[in-house]
mmCIF file of C-alpha atoms in Angstrom:
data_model
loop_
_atom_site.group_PDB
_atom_site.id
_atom_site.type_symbol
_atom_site.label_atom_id
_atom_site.label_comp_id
_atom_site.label_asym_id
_atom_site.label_seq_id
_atom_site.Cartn_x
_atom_site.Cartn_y
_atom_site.Cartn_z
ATOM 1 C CA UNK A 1 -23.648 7.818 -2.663
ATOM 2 C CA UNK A 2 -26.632 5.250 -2.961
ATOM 3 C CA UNK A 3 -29.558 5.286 -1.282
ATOM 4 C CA UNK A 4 -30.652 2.984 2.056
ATOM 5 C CA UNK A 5 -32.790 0.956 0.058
ATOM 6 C CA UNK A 6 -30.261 0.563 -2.908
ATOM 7 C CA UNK A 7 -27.267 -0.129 0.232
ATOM 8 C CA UNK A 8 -29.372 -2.631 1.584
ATOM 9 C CA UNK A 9 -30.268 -4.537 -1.692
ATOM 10 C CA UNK A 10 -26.785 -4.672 -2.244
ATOM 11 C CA UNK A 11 -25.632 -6.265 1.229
ATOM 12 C CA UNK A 12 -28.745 -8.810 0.809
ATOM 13 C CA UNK A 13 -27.484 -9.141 -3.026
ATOM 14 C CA UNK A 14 -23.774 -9.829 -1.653
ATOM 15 C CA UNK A 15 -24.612 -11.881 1.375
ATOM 16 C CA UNK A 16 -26.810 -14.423 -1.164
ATOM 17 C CA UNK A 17 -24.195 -14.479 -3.726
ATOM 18 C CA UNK A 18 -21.514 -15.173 -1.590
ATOM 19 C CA UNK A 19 -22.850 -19.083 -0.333
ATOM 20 C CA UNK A 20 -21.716 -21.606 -1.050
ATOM 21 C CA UNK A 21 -24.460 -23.723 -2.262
ATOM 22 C CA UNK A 22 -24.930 -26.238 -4.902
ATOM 23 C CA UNK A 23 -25.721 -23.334 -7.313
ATOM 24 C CA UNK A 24 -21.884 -22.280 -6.318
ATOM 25 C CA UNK A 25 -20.169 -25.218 -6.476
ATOM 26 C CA UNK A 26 -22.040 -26.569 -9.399
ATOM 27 C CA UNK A 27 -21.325 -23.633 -11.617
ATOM 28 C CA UNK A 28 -17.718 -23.078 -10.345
ATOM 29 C CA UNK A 29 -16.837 -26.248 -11.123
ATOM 30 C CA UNK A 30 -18.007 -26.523 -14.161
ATOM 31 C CA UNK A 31 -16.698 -22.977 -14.865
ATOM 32 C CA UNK A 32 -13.240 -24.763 -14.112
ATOM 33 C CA UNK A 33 -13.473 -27.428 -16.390
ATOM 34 C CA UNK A 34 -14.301 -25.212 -19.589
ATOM 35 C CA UNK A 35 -11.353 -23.062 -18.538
ATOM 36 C CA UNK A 36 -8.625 -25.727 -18.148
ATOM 37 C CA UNK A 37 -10.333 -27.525 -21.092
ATOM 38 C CA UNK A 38 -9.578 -24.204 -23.396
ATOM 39 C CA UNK A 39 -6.550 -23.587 -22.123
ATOM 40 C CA UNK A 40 -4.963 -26.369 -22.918
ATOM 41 C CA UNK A 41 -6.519 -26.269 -26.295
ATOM 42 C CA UNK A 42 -4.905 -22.566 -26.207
ATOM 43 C CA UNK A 43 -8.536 -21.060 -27.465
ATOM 44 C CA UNK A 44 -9.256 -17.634 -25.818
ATOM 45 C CA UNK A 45 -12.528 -17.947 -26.627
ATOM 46 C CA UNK A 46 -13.344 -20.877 -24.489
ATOM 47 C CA UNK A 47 -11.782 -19.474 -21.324
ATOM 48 C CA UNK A 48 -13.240 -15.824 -22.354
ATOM 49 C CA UNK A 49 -16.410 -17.612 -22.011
ATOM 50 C CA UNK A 50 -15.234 -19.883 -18.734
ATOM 51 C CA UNK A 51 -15.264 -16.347 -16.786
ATOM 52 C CA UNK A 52 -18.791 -15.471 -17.872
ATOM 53 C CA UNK A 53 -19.542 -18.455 -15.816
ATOM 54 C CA UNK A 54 -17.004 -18.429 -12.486
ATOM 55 C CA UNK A 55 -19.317 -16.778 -9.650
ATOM 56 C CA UNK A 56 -16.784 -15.658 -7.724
ATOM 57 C CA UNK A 57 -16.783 -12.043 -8.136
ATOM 58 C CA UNK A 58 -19.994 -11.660 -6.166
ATOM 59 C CA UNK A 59 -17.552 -13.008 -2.496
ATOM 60 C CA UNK A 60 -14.614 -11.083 -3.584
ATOM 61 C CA UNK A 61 -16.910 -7.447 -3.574
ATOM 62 C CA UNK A 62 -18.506 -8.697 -0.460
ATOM 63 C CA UNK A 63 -15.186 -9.502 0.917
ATOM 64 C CA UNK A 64 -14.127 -5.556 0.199
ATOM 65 C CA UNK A 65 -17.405 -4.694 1.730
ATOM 66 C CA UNK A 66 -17.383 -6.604 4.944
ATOM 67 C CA UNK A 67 -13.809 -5.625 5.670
ATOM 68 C CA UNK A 68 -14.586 -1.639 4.874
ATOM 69 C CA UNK A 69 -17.699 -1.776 7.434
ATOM 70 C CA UNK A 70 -15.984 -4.187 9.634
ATOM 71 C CA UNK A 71 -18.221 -7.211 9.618
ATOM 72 C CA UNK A 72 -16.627 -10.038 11.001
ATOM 73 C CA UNK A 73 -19.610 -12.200 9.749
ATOM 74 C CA UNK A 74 -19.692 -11.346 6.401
ATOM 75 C CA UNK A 75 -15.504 -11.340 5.604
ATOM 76 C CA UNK A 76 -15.565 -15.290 7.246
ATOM 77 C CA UNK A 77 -18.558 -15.979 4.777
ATOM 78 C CA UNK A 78 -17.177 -14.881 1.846
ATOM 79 C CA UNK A 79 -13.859 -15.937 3.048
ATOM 80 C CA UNK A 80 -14.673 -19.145 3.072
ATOM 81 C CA UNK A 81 -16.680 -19.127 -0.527
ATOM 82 C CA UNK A 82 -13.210 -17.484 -2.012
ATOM 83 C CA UNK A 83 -11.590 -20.535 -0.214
ATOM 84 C CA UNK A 84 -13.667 -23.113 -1.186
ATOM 85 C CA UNK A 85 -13.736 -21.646 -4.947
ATOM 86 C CA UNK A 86 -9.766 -21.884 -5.127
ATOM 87 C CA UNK A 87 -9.381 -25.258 -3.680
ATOM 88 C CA UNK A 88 -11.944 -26.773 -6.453
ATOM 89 C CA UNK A 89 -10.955 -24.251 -9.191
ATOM 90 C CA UNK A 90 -7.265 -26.074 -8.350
ATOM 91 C CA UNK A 91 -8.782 -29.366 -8.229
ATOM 92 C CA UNK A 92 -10.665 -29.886 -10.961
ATOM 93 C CA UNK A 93 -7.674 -28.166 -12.884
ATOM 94 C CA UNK A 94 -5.328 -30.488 -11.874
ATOM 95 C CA UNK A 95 -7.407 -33.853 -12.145
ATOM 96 C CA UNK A 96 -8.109 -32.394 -16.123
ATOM 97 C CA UNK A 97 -4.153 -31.284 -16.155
ATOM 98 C CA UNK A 98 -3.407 -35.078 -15.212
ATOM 99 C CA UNK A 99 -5.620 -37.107 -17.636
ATOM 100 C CA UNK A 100 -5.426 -34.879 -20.629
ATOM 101 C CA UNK A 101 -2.230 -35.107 -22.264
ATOM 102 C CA UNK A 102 -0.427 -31.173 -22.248
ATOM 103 C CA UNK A 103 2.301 -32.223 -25.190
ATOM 104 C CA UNK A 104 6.328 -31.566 -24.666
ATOM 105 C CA UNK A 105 5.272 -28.011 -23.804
ATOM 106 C CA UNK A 106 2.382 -25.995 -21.951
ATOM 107 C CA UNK A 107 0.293 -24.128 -24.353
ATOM 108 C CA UNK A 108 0.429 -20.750 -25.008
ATOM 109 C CA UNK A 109 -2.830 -19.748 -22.740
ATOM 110 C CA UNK A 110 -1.274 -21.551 -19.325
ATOM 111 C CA UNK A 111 2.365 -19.992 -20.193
ATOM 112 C CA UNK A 112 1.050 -16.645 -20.177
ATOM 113 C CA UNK A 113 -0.402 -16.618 -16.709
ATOM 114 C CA UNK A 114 2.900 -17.287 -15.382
ATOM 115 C CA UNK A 115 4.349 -14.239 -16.280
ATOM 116 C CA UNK A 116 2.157 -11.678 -14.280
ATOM 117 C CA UNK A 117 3.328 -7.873 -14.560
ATOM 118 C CA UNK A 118 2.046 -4.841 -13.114
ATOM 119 C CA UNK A 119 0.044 -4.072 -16.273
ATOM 120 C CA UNK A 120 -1.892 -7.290 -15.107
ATOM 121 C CA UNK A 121 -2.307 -5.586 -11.985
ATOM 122 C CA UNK A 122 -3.593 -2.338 -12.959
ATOM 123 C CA UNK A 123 -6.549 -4.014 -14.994
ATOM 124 C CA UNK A 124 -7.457 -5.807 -11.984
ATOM 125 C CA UNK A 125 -7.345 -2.557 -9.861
ATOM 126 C CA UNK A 126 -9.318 -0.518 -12.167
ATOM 127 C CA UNK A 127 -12.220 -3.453 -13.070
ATOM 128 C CA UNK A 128 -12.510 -3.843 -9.676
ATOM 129 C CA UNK A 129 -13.367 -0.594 -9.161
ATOM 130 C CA UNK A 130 -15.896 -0.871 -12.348
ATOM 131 C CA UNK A 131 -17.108 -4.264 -10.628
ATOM 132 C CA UNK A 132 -18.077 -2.228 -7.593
ATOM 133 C CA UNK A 133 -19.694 0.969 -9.074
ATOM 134 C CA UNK A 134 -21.709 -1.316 -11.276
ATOM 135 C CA UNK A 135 -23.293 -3.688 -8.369
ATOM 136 C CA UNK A 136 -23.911 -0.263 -6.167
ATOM 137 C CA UNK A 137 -26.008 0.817 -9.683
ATOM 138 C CA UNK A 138 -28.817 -1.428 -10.863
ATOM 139 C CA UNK A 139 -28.787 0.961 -13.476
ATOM 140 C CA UNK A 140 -25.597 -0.485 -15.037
ATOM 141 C CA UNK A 141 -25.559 -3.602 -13.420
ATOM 142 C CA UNK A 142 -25.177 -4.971 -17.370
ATOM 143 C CA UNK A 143 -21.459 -3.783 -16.971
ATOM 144 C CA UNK A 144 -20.830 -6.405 -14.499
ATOM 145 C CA UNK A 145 -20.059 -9.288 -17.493
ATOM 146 C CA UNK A 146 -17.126 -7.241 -18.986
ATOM 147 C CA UNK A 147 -15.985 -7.085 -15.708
ATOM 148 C CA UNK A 148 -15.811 -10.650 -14.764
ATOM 149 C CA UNK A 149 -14.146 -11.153 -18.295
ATOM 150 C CA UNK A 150 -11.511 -7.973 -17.132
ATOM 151 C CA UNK A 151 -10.653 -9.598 -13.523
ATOM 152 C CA UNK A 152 -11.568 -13.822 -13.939
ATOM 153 C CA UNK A 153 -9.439 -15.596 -11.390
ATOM 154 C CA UNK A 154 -10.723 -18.705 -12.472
ATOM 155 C CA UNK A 155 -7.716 -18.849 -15.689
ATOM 156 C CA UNK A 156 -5.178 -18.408 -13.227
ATOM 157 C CA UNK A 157 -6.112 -21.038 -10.639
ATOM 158 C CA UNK A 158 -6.687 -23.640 -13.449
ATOM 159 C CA UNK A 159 -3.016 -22.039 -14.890
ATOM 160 C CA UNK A 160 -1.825 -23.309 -11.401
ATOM 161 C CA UNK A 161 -3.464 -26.554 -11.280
ATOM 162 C CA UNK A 162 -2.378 -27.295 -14.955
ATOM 163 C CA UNK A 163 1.134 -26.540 -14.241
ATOM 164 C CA UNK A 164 1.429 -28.761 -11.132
ATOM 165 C CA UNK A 165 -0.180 -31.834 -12.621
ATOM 166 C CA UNK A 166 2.645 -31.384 -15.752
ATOM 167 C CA UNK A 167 5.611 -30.327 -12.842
ATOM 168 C CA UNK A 168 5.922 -27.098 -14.596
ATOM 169 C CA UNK A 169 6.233 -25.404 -10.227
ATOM 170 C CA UNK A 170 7.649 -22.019 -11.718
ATOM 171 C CA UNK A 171 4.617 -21.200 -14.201
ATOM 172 C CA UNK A 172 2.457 -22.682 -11.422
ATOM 173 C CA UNK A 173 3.952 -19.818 -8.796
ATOM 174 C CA UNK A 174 3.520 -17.023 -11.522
ATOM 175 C CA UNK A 175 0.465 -18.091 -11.942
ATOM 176 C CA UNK A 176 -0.825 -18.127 -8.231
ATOM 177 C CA UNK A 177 0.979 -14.670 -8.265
ATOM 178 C CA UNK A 178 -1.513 -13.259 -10.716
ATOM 179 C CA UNK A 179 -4.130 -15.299 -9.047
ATOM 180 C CA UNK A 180 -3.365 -13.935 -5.605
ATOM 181 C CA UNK A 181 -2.216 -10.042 -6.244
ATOM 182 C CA UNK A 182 -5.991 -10.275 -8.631
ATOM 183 C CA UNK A 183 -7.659 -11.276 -5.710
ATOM 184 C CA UNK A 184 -6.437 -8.566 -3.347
ATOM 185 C CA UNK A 185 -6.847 -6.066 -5.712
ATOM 186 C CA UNK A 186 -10.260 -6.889 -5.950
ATOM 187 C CA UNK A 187 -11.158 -7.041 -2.498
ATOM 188 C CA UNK A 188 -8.996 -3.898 -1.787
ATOM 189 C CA UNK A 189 -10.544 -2.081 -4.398
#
């Protein structure tokens, strides 16, 4: 249980992170670009720190939340910022996919996304539920980072948008699979 004042922090916290202002766009995209740019170099580092970056955890917990108290509002808000941030995640993936030469194969980092398995799954169950304990506690709020490392959707997406632009379609699908069942887990959770 949290407190009124802590519940209503969070909604205002949730409501303001999930717009989707410059701030948004400017950081998703370029959030995007470091991602696809490090995958395709196959350095774990790079996209580790490409999901320190993607903002879209704060619409996916506000998604969960609107839909548990039944705000219509709020779920077509962040619904539309979760939108938004897969249609330019894919974008900008696929326009760096396109002019960067991939090689004969896809690297190692975009081949693993498309092979999602429920281990994949359970990681994105259980960080989301660390994602939400942590933003209901300031207290531990500094949790929050690992967590965006644990459950980044942004990897996935630019998995997708990467194996489109090199006609790889069957990494691309099992890649939007891990992208899609993380994203409901999330929001579920």
């Amino acid at each position: 249980r949290i407190n009124p004042a802590d519940h209503a922090d969070l909604r205002h916290t949730l409501r303001l992170g999930s717009s989707r202002g410059p701030d948004f766009i400017g950081m998703l995209g370029l959030a995007s670009a470091i991602a696809s740019l490090g995958l395709l170099q196959n350095s774990a580092a790079v996209v580790i720190g490409s999901m320190l970056l993607a903002p879209l955890m704060t619409p996916m917990i506000g998604m969960g939340l609107a839909l548990a108290q039944a705000d219509v509002r709020v779920m077509r808000l962040c619904g539309k910022t979760i939108g938004l941030g897969f249609l330019l995640t894919l974008g900008v993936s696929f326009l760096i996919g396109i002019i960067t030469p991939a090689g004969a194969t896809l690297s190692e980092e975009v081949l693993a996304r498309g092979v999602p398995n429920v281990l994949d799954l359970l990681i994105a169950v259980f960080a989301a539920a660390a994602a939400t304990f942590a933003m209901a506690r300031p207290n531990i709020s500094g949790a929050i980072a690992g967590v965006a490392i644990a459950t980044a959707l942004v990897p996935p997406v630019c998995s997708v948008g990467i194996s489109l632009a090199n006609g790889d379609w069957l990494n691309g699908f099992g890649a939007f699979t891990l992208f899609f069942t993380n994203l409901v887990a999330i929001i579920l959770m």
